[in-house]
Coordinates of C-alpha atoms and ligand atoms in Angstrom, one line a residue:
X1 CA 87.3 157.5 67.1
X2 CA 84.0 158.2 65.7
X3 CA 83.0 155.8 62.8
X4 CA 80.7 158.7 61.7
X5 CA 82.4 159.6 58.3
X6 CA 83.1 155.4 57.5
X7 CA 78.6 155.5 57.7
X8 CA 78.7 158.7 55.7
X9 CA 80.8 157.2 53.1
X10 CA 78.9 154.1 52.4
X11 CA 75.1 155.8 52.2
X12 CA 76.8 158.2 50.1
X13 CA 78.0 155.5 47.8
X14 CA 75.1 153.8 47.8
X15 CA 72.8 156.6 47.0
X16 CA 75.0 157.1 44.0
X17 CA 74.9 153.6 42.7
X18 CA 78.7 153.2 43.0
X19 CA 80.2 150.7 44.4
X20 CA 83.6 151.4 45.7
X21 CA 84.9 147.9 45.7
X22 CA 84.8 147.6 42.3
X23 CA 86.5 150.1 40.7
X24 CA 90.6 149.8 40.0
X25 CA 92.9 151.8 42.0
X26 CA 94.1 154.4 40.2
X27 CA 95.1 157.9 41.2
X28 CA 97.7 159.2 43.9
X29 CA 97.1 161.5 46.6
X30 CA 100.3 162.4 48.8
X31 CA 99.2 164.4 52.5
X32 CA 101.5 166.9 52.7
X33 CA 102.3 169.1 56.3
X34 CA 104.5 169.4 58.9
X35 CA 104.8 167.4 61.7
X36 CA 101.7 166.4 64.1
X37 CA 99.2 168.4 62.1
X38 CA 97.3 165.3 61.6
X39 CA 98.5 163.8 58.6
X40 CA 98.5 160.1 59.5
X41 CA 95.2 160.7 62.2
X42 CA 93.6 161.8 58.2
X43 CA 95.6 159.0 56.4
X44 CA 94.2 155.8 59.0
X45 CA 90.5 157.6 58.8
X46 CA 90.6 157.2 54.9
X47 CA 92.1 154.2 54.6
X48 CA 90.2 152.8 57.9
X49 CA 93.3 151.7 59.3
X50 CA 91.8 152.3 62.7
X51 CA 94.4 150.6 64.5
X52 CA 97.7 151.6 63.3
X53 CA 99.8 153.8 65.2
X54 CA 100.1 157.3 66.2
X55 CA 102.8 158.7 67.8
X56 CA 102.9 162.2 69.7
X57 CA 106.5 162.3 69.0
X58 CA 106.8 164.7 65.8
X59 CA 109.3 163.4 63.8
X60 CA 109.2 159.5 63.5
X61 CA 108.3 157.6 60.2
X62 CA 105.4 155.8 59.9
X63 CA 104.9 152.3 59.6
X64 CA 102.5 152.3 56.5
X65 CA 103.1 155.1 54.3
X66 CA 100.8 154.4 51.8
X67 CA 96.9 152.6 51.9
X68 CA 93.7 152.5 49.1
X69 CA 91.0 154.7 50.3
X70 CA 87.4 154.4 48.5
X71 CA 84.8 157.6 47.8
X72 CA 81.9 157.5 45.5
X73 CA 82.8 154.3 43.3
X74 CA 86.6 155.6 43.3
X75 CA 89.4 153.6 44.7
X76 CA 93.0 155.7 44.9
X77 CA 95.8 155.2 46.8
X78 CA 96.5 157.5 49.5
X79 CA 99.8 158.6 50.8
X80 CA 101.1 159.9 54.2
X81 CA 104.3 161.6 54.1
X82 CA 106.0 162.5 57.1
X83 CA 107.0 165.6 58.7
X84 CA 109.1 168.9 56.3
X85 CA 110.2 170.7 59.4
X86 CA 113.9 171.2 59.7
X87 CA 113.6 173.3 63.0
X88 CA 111.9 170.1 64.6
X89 CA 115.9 168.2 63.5
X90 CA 116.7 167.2 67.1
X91 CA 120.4 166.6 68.2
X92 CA 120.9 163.0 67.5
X93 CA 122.1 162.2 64.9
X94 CA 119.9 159.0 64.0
X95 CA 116.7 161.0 63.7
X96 CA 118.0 164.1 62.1
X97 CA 119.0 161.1 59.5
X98 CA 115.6 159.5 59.6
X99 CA 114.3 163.9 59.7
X100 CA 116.4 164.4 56.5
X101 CA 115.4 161.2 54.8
X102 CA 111.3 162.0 55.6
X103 CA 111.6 165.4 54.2
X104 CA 113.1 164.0 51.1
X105 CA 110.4 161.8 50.8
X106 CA 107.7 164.2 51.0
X107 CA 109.1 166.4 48.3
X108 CA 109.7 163.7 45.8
X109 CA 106.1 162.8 47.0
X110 CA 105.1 165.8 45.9
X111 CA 106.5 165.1 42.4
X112 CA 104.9 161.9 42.2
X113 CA 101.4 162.7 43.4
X114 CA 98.6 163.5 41.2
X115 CA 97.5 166.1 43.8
X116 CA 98.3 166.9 47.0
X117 CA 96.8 167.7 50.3
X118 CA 98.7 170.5 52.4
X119 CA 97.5 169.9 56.1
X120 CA 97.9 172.9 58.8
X121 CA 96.8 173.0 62.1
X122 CA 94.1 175.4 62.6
X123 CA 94.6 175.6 66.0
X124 CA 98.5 177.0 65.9
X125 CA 97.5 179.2 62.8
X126 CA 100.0 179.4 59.7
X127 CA 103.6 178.8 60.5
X128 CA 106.6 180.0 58.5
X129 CA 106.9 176.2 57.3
X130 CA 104.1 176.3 56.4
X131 CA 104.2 179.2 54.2
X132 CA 107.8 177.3 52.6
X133 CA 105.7 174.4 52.2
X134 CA 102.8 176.4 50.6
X135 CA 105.3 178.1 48.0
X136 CA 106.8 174.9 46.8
X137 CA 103.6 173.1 46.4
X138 CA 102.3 176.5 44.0
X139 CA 105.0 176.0 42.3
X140 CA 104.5 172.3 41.5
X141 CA 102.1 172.3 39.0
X142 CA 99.9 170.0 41.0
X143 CA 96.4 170.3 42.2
X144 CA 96.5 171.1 46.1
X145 CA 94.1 171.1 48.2
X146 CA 94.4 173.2 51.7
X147 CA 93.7 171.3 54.4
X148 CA 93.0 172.8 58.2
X149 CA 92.9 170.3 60.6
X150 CA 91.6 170.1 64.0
X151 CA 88.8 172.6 63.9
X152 CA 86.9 170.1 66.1
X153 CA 87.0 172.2 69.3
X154 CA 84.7 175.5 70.1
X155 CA 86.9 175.5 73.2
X156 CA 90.3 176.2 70.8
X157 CA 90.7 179.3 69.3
X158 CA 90.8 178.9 65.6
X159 CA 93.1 180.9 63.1
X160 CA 91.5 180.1 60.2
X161 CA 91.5 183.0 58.3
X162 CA 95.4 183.1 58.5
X163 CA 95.2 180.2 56.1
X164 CA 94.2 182.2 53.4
X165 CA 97.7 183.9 53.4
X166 CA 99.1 180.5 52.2
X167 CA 97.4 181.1 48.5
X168 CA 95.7 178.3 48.0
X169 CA 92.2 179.7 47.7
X170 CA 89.7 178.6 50.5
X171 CA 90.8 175.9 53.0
X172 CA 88.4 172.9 53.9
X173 CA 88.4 173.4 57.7
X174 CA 88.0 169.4 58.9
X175 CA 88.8 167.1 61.9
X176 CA 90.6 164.1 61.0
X177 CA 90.3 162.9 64.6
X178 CA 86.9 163.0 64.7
X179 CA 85.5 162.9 61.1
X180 CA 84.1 166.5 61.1
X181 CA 83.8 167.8 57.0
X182 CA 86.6 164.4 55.8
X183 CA 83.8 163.7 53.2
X184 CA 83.7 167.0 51.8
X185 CA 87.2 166.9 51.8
X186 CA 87.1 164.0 49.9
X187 CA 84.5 165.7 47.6
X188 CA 87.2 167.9 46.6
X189 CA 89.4 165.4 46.1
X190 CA 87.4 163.7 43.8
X191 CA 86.5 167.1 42.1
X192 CA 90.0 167.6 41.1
X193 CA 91.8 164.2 40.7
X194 CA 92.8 163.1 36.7
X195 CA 90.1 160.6 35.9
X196 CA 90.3 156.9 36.4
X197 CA 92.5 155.5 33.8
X198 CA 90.0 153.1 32.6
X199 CA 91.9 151.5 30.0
X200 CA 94.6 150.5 31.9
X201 CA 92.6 147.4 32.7
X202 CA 91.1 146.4 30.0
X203 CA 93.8 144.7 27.8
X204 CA 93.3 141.1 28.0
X205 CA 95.7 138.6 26.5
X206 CA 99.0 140.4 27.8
X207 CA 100.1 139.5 31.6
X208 CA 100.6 142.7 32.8
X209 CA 103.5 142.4 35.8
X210 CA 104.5 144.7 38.4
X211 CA 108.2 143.9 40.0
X212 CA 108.1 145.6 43.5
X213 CA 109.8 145.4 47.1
X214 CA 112.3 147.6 49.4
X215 CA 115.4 148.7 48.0
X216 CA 118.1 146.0 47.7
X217 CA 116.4 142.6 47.5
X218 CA 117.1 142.0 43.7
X219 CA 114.5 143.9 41.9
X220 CA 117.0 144.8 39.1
X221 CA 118.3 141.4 39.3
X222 CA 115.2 139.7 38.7
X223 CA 114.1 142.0 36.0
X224 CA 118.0 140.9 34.1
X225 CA 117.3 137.3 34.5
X226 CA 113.5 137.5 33.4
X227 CA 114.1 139.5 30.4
X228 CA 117.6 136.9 29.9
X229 CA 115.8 134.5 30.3
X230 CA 112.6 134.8 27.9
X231 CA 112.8 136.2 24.3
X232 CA 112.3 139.8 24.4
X233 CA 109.7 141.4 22.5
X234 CA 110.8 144.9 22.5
X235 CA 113.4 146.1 25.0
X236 CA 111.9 148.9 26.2
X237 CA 108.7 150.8 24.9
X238 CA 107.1 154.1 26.8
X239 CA 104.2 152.9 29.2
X240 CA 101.4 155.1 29.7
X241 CA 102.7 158.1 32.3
X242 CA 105.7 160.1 32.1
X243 CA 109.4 158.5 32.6
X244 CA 107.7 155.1 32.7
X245 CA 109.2 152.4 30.5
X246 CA 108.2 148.7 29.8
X247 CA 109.9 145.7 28.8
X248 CA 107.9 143.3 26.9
X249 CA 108.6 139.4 26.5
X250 CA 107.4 136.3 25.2
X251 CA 106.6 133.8 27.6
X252 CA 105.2 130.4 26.1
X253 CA 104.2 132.4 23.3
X254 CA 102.1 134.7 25.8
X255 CA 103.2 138.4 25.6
X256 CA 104.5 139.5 29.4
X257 CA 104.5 143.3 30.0
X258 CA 107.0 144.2 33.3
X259 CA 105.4 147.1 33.5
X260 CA 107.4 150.5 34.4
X261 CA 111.2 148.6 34.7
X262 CA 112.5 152.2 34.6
X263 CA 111.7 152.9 37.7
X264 CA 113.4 149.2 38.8
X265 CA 116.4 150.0 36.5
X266 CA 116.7 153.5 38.5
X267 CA 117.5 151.3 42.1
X268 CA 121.6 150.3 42.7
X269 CA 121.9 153.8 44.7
X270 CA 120.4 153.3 48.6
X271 CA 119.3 155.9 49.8
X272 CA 116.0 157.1 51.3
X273 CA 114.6 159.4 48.8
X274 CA 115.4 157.4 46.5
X275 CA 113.3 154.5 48.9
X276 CA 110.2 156.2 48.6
X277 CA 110.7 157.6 44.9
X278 CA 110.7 154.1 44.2
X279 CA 107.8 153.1 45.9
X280 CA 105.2 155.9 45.0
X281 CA 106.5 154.5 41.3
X282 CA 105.9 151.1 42.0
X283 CA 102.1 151.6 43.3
X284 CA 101.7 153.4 40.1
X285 CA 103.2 150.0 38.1
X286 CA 101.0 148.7 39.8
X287 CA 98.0 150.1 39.0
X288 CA 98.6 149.0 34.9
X289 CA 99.4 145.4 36.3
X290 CA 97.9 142.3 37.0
X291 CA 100.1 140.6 39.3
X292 CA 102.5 142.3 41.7
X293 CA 106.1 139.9 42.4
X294 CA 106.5 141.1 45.6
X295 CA 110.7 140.8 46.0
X296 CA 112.2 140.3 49.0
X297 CA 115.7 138.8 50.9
X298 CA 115.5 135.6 52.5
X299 CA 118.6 135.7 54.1
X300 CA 117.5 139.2 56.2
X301 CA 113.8 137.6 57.3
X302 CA 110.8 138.9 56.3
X303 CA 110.4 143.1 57.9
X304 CA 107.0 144.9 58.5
X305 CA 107.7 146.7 55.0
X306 CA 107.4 143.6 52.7
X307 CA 104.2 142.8 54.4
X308 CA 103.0 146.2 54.0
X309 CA 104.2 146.2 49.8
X310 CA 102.4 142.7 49.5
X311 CA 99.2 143.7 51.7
X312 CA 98.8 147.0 49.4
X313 CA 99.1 145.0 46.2
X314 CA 96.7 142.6 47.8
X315 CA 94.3 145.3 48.6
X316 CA 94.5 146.9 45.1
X317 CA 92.9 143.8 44.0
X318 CA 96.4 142.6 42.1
X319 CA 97.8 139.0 42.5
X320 CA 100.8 138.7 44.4
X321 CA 103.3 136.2 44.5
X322 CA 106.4 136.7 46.9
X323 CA 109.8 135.9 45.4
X324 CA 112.1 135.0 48.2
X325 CA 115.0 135.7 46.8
X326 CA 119.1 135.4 47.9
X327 CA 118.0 131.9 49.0
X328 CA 121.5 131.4 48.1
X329 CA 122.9 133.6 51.4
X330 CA 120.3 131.6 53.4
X331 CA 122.4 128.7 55.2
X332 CA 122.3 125.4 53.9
X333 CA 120.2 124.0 57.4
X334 CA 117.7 126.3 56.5
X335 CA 117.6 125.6 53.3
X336 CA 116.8 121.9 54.0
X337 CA 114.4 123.1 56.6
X338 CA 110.8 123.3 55.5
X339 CA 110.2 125.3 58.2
X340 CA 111.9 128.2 56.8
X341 CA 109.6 128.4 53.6
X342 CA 106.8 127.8 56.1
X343 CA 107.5 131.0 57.8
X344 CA 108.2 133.2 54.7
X345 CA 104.3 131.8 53.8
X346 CA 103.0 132.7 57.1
X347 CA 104.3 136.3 57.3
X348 CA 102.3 137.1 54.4
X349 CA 99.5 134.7 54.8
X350 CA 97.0 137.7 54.6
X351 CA 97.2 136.9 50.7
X352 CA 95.2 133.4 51.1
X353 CA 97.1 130.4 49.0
X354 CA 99.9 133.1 48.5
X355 CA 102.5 131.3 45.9
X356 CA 106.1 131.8 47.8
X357 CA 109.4 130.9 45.3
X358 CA 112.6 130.8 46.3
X359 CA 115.3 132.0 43.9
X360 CA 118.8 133.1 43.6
X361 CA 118.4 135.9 40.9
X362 CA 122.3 136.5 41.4
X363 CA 122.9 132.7 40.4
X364 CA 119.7 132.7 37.7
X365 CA 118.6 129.5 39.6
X366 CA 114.9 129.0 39.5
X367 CA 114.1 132.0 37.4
X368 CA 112.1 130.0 35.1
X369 CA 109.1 129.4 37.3
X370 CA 109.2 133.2 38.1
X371 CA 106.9 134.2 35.0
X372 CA 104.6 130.2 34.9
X373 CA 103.5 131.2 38.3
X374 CA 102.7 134.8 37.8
X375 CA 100.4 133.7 35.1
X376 CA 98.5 131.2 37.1
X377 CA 98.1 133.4 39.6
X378 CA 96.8 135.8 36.8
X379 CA 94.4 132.9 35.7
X380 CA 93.1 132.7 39.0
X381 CA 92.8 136.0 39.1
X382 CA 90.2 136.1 36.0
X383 CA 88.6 133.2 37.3
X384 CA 84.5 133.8 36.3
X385 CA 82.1 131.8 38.5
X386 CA 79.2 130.6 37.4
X387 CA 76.1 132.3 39.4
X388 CA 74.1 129.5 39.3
X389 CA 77.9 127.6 40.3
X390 CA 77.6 130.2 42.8
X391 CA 74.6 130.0 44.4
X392 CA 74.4 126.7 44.9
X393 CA 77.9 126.5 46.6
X394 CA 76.3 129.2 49.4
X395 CA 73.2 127.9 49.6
X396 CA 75.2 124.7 50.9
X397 CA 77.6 126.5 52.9
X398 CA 74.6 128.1 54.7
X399 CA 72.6 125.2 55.2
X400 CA 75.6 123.0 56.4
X401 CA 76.8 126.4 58.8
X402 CA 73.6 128.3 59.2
X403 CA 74.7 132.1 60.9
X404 CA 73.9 133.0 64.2
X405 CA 71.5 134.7 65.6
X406 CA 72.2 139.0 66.1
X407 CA 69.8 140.6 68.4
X408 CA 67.4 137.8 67.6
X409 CA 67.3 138.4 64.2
X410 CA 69.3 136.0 61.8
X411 CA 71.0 137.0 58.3
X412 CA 69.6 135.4 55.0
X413 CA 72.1 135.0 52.1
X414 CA 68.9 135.5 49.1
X415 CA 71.5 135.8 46.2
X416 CA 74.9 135.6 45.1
X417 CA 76.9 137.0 42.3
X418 CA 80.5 137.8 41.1
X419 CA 80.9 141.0 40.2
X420 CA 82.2 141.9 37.1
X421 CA 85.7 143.4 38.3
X422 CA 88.8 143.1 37.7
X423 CA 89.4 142.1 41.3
X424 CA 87.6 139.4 42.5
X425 CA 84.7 140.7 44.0
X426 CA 81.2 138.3 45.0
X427 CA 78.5 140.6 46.0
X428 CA 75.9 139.2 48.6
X429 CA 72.5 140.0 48.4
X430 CA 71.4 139.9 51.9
X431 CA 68.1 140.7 54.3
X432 CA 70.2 143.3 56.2
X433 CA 74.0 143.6 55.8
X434 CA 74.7 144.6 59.4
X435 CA 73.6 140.7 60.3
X436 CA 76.6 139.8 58.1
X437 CA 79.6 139.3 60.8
X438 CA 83.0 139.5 59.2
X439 CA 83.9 135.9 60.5
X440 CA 81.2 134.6 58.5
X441 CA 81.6 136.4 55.4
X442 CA 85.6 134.8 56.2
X443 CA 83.6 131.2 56.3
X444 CA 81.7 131.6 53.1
X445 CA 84.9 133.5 51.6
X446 CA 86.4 130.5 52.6
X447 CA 83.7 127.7 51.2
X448 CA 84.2 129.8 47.8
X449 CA 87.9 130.2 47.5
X450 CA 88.4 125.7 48.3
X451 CA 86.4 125.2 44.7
X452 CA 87.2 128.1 43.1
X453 CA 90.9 129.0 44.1
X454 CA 92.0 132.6 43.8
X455 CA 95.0 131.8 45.2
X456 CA 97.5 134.6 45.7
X457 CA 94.6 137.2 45.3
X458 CA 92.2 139.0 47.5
X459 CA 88.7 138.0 47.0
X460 CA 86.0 140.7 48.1
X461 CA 82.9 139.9 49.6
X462 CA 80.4 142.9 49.6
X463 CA 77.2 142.9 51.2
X464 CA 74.2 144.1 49.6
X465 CA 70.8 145.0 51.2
X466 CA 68.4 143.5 49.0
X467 CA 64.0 143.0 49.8
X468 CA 62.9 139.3 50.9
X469 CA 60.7 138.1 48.6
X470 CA 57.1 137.8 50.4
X471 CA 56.4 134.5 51.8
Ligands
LIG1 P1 101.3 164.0 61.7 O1 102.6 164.1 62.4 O2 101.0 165.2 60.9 O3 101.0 162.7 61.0 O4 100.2 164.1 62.9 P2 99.4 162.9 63.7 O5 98.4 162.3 62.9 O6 100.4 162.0 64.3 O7 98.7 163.8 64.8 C1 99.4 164.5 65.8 C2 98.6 164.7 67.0 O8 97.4 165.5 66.7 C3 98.0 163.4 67.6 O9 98.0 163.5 69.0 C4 96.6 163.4 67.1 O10 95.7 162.7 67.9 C5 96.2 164.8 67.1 N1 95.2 165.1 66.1 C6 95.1 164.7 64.8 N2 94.0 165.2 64.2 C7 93.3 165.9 65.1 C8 92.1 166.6 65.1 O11 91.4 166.7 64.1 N3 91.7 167.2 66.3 C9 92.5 167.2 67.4 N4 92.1 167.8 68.5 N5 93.7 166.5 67.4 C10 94.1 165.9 66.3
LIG2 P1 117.0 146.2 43.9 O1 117.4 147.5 44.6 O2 115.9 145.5 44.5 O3 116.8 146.4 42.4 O4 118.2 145.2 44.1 P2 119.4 144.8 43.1 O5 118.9 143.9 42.0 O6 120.1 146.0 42.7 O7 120.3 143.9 44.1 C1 120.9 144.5 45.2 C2 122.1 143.7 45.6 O8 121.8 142.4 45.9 C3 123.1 143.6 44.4 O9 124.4 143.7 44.9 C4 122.9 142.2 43.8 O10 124.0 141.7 43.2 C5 122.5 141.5 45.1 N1 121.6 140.3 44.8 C6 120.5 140.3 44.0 N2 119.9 139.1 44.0 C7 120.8 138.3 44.7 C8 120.7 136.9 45.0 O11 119.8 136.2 44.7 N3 121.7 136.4 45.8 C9 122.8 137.2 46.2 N4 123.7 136.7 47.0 N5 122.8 138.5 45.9 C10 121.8 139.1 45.2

């Protein structure tokens, strides 16, 4: 693939003073469309998930779902939802299940998003699903953005006038395979998504806490024993967007918002709609929260979907700590065997210093360090380092590891600062950021987090380009 529109995205950003890696997330955008029109091609370019997979086969869920993409200073999280096509149900029975289920997922998508994209393939030209897909995302009250992909090809005949039949006013004609027109795309995006919520961050003394995880691990079971556990403040009070409810407590005398535990409360049936419903939800808890307790079963192993819950709250710049819960199925051998914790840590060790508890919420048994941990893991979090703290620290890690030469030219670290974010962010002014190799910036990342913690949080390093001074 072409890293063309990556380059476009970051000169554009930088001509606009923005800086995309300090902004919240906030803001959902579901990619709407049939099968193989190009949804998740679209969804890996924006969320530069270069390697993950796509399959030919029409029809099969995806592995992530759901990724942060950046554009002009604005972070949001991007959805891919899979195929609507009931003509493309084949026989078996297991994937007209996992068919059903996907289309179920896009529509509540569609309910969740704050705008959608509807995706057609220019090169088929408007199909009858597409027209049924068209009508119901009119009538959803939602910005939508028409989308034809694939108009990458002279060679290919291109129906693009046909789109205007869907009544969504002109399309954006784009190639998500090879970056063609993605940033004015992403222009309109911009253009038409609600504004950034700033407030949602700015709160200070409460411990804002998201409870998220697949269906089944003990969400709801948690949430009873936190709020049992600690003296509640107010039961429930209406959070910020529409449904959402919060239940506030008193933890050591330090108010703790579980943000959005209607959308928890809501889990008991298992189904797949009701899967993704619950997900789409939880990234928007997330967004008002500080720390993400990322649920899930010890006694099934760690699946690619808790990793991929804990690597988006890590990625939206929110602590994480994994609660390993039903440690009480898990048998008593494992139990005893370090091991076992050992390898809950290292599934998820993408999340440096990552705190991993293990609990029976069904028995209440070591609940109480549920909320103690979430708050030092917040405290990390805030954690403000002193520039001149700062400086020094790099100016050792550089002298004792100096970086290697690139094309015989070697990169000089002139300043360092943390930004002021939210999400841990230091920002590297640098003779030429291309010299910076991502296993160094890992090393200094590295040097930085053994003084100054951050455990359990992602901790941004962004490059700056910045004049040397003259010798
Ligand atoms: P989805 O089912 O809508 O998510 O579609 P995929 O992203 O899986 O893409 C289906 C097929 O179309 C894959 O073989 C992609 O490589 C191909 N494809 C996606 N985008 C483009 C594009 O812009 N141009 C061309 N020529 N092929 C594309
Ligand atoms: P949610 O969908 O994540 O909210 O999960 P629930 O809290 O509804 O729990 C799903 C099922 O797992 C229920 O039957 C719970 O009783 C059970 N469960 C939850 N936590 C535990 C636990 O720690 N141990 C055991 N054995 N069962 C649990």
């Amino acid at each position: 693939m072409s890293p063309a529109a990556g380059m476009v995205r970051t000169r554009r950003a930088r001509r606009r003073g923005g800086d995309p890696s300090l902004s919240p997330v906030s803001g959902i955008v579901a990619i709407v469309g049939r099968p193989n029109v190009g949804k998740s091609t679209l969804f890996n370019r924006l969320t530069g998930q270069r390697h993950a997979i796509v399959d030919e086969t029409a029809g099969l869920t995806r592995d992530r779902l759901y990724g942060v993409a950046e554009w002009r200073g604005r972070r949001f999280t991007l959805v891919d939802t899979a195929g609507l096509d009931p003509a493309l149900v084949p026989d078996d029975p297991g994937i007209a299940e996992l068919t059903r289920g996907t289309q179920e997922q896009a529509r509540l998508a569609i309910e969740e998003a704050d705008l959608c994209i509807l995706m057609v393939d220019v090169r088929t030209g408007v199909t009858g699903l597409d027209e049924d897909v068209a009508r119901i995302l009119r009538s959803g009250g939602k910005p939508v953005i028409l989308a034809g992909n694939k108009a990458d090809s002279s060679a290919d005949p291109y129906y693009a006038h046909e789109l205007y039949r869907l009544g969504l006013g002109d399309p954006r004609l784009i190639s998500a395979l090879s970056g063609t027109d993605t940033g004015d795309l992403l222009d309109d995006v911009l253009e038409r998504l609600p504004p950034a919520d700033g407030a949602a961050e700015e709160r200070v003394d409460e411990l804002r806490v998201a409870i998220i995880g697949r269906p089944n691990v003990g969400k709801s079971s948690l949430l009873n024993c936190l709020v049992g556990e600690e003296r509640a403040l107010v039961s429930s009070v209406a959070g910020t967007t529409r449904d959402a409810v919060d239940t506030v407590v008193d933890h050591h005398g330090r108010q703790v918002r579980l943000v959005d535990t209607a959308g928890i409360r809501r889990r008991g049936v298992v189904s797949t709609d009701i899967e993704h419903y619950s997900l789409l939800r939880a990234m928007r808890a997330l967004e008002r929260s500080d720390v993400a307790l990322v649920v899930v079963d010890s006694s099934e192993g760690i699946v690619a979907q808790d990793r991929h819950i804990a690597g988006y709250a890590a990625e939206a710049g929110k602590g994480v700590v994994v609660i390993a819960n039903k440690w009480d199925l898990v048998p008593q051998e494992d139990r005893a065997d370090p091991e076992t914790l050992t390898k809950i840590g290292a599934a998820f060790d993408f999340v440096p210093g990552v705190p991993v508890l293990t609990l029976s919420a069904l028995q209440g048994r070591n609940v109480a360090k549920v909320l103690d941990t979430a708050e030092a893991v917040a405290d990390g979090r805030a954690t403000r380092i002193p520039t001149s703290a700062l400086n020094q620290l790099v100016r050792e890690a550089v002298a004792s590891h100096p970086p290697a030469m690139h094309r015989g030219r070697r990169l000089k670290v002139l300043y360092a600062t943390q930004a002021s974010s939210p999400n841990p962010t230091v920002v590297l002014f640098v003779n030429d950021p291309e010299l910076l190799h991502f296993s160094y910036e890992r090393y200094l990342e590295n040097r930085i987090r053994a003084v100054f913690g951050f455990a359990g949080v992602r901790l941004r390093m962004v490059a700056r380009r910045r004049a040397e001074p003259e010798a």
